[in-house]
Short mmCIF file of C-alpha atoms and ligand atoms in Angstrom, two decimals:
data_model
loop_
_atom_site.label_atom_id
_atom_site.label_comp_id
_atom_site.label_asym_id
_atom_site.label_seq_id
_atom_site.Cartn_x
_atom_site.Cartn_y
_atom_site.Cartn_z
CA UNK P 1 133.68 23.04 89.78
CA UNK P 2 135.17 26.12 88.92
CA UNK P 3 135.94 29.16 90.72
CA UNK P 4 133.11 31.29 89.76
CA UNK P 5 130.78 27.98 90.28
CA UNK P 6 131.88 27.69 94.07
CA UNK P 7 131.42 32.02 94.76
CA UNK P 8 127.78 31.58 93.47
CA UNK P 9 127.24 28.11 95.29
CA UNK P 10 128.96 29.83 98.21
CA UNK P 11 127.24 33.36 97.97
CA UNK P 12 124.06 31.03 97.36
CA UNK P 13 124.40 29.56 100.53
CA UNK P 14 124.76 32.92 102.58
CA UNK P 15 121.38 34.46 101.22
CA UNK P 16 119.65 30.87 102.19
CA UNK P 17 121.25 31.03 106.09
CA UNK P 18 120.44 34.35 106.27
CA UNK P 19 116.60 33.79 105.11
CA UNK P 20 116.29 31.23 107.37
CA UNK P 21 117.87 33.06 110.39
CA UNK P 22 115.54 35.81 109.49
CA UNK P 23 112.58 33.21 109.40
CA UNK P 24 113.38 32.30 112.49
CA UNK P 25 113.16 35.46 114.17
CA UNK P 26 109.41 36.75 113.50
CA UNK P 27 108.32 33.35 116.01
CA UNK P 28 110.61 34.64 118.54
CA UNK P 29 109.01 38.16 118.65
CA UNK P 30 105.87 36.37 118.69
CA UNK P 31 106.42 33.99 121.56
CA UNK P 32 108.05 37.34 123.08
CA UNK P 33 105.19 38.84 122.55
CA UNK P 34 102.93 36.19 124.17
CA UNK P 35 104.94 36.32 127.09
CA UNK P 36 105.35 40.06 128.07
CA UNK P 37 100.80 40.12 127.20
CA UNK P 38 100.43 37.12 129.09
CA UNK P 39 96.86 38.43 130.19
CA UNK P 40 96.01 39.69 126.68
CA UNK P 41 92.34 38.52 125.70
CA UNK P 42 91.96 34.89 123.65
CA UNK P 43 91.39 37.16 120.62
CA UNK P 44 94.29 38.51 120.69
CA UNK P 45 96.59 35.58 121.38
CA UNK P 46 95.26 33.86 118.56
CA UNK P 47 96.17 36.35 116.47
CA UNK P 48 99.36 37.06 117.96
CA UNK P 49 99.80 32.89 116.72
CA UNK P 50 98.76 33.94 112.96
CA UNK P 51 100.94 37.29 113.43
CA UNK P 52 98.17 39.24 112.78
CA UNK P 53 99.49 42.06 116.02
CA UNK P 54 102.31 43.36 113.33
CA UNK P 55 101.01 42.00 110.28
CA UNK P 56 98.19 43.04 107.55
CA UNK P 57 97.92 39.19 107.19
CA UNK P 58 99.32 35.83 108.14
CA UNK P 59 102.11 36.20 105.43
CA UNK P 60 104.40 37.36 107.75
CA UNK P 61 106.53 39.09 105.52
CA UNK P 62 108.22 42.37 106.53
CA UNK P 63 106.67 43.60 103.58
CA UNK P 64 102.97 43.36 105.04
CA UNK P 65 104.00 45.15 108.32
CA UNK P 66 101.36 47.28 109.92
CA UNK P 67 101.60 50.43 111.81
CA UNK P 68 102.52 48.65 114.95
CA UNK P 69 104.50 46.17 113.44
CA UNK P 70 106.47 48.74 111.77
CA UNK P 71 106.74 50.77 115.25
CA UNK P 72 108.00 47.35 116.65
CA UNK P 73 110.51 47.57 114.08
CA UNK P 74 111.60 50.58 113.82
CA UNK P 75 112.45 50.25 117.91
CA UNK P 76 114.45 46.91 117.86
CA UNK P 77 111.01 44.75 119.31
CA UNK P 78 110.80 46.91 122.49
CA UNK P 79 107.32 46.49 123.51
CA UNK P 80 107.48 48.94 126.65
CA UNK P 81 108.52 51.50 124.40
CA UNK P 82 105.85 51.13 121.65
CA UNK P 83 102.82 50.64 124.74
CA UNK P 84 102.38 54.23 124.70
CA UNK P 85 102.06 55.03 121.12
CA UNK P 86 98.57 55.12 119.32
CA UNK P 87 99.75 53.26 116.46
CA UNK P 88 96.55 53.22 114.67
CA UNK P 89 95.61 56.40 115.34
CA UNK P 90 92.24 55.01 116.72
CA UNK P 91 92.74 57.46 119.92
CA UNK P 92 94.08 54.65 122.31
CA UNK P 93 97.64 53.66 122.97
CA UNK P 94 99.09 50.34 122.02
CA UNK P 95 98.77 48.86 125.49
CA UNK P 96 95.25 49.92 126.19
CA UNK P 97 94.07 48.00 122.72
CA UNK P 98 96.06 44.98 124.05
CA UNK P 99 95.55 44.75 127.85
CA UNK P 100 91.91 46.41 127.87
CA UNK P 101 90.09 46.64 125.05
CA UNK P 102 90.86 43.67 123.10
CA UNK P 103 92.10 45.36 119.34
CA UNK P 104 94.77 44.99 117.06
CA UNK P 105 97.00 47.67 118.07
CA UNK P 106 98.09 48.09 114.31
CA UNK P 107 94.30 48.08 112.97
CA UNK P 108 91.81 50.58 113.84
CA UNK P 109 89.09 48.73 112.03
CA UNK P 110 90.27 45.74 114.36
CA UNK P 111 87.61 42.29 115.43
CA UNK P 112 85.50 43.02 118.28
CA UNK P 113 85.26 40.85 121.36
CA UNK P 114 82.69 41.17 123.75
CA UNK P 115 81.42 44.23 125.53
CA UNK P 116 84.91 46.23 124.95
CA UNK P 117 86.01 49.14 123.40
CA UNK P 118 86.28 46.92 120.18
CA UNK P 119 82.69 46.64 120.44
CA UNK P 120 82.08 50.55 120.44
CA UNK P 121 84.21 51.01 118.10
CA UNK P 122 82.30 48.29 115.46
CA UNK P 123 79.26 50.98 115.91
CA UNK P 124 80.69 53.70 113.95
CA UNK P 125 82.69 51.68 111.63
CA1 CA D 1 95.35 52.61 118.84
#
């Protein structure tokens, strides 16, 4: 092997630890997650399991990030920080669409559960 062969088989290596390590750390935000909204609705703890609080979709690629996802981000995954932030602009705060209402904080066309603000909001959608 020559020199040049073992920089790109050792750069190589680098970029696939460093994926990985960064794989590893959107299930540890969402475990995080879990635990800090512990009394979060089933709803939403489903979709915190699919990553649908930060993501557009269940790719959870840093590309798809949505506007609460992206707050998350942009504040080093400090959840008291981003609670009283209106990420979606839907007119309530991050932790009132988590802890009362049931909605995707990062969504303001978010599911509906029940009798909760979701639910109003699903009339004028
Ligand atoms: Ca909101």
């Amino acid at each position: 092997m020559t020199r040049k062969n073992l920089l790109v088989a050792s750069l190589s290596l680098c970029l696939l630890t460093y994926a990985a390590g960064t794989a590893h750390a959107t299930p540890s935000v969402k475990n995080s997650w879990k635990t800090r909204y512990a009394a979060a609705c089933a709803t939403l703890r489903t979709a915190a399991d699919q990553c649908l609080i930060c993501h557009a979709s269940s790719n959870a690629s840093i590309d798809n990030l949505n506007s609460y996802g992206t707050l998350l981000l942009d504040n080093n995954h400090n959840f008291a920080a981003a609670e009283p932030v209106d990420s979606d602009g839907d007119g309530r705060t991050n932790v009132q669409e988590i802890l009362t209402d049931c909605t995707l904080p990062g969504d303001n066309m978010s599911p509906t559960d029940g009798s909760t603000w979701g639910a109003i909001k699903s009339l004028f959608r």
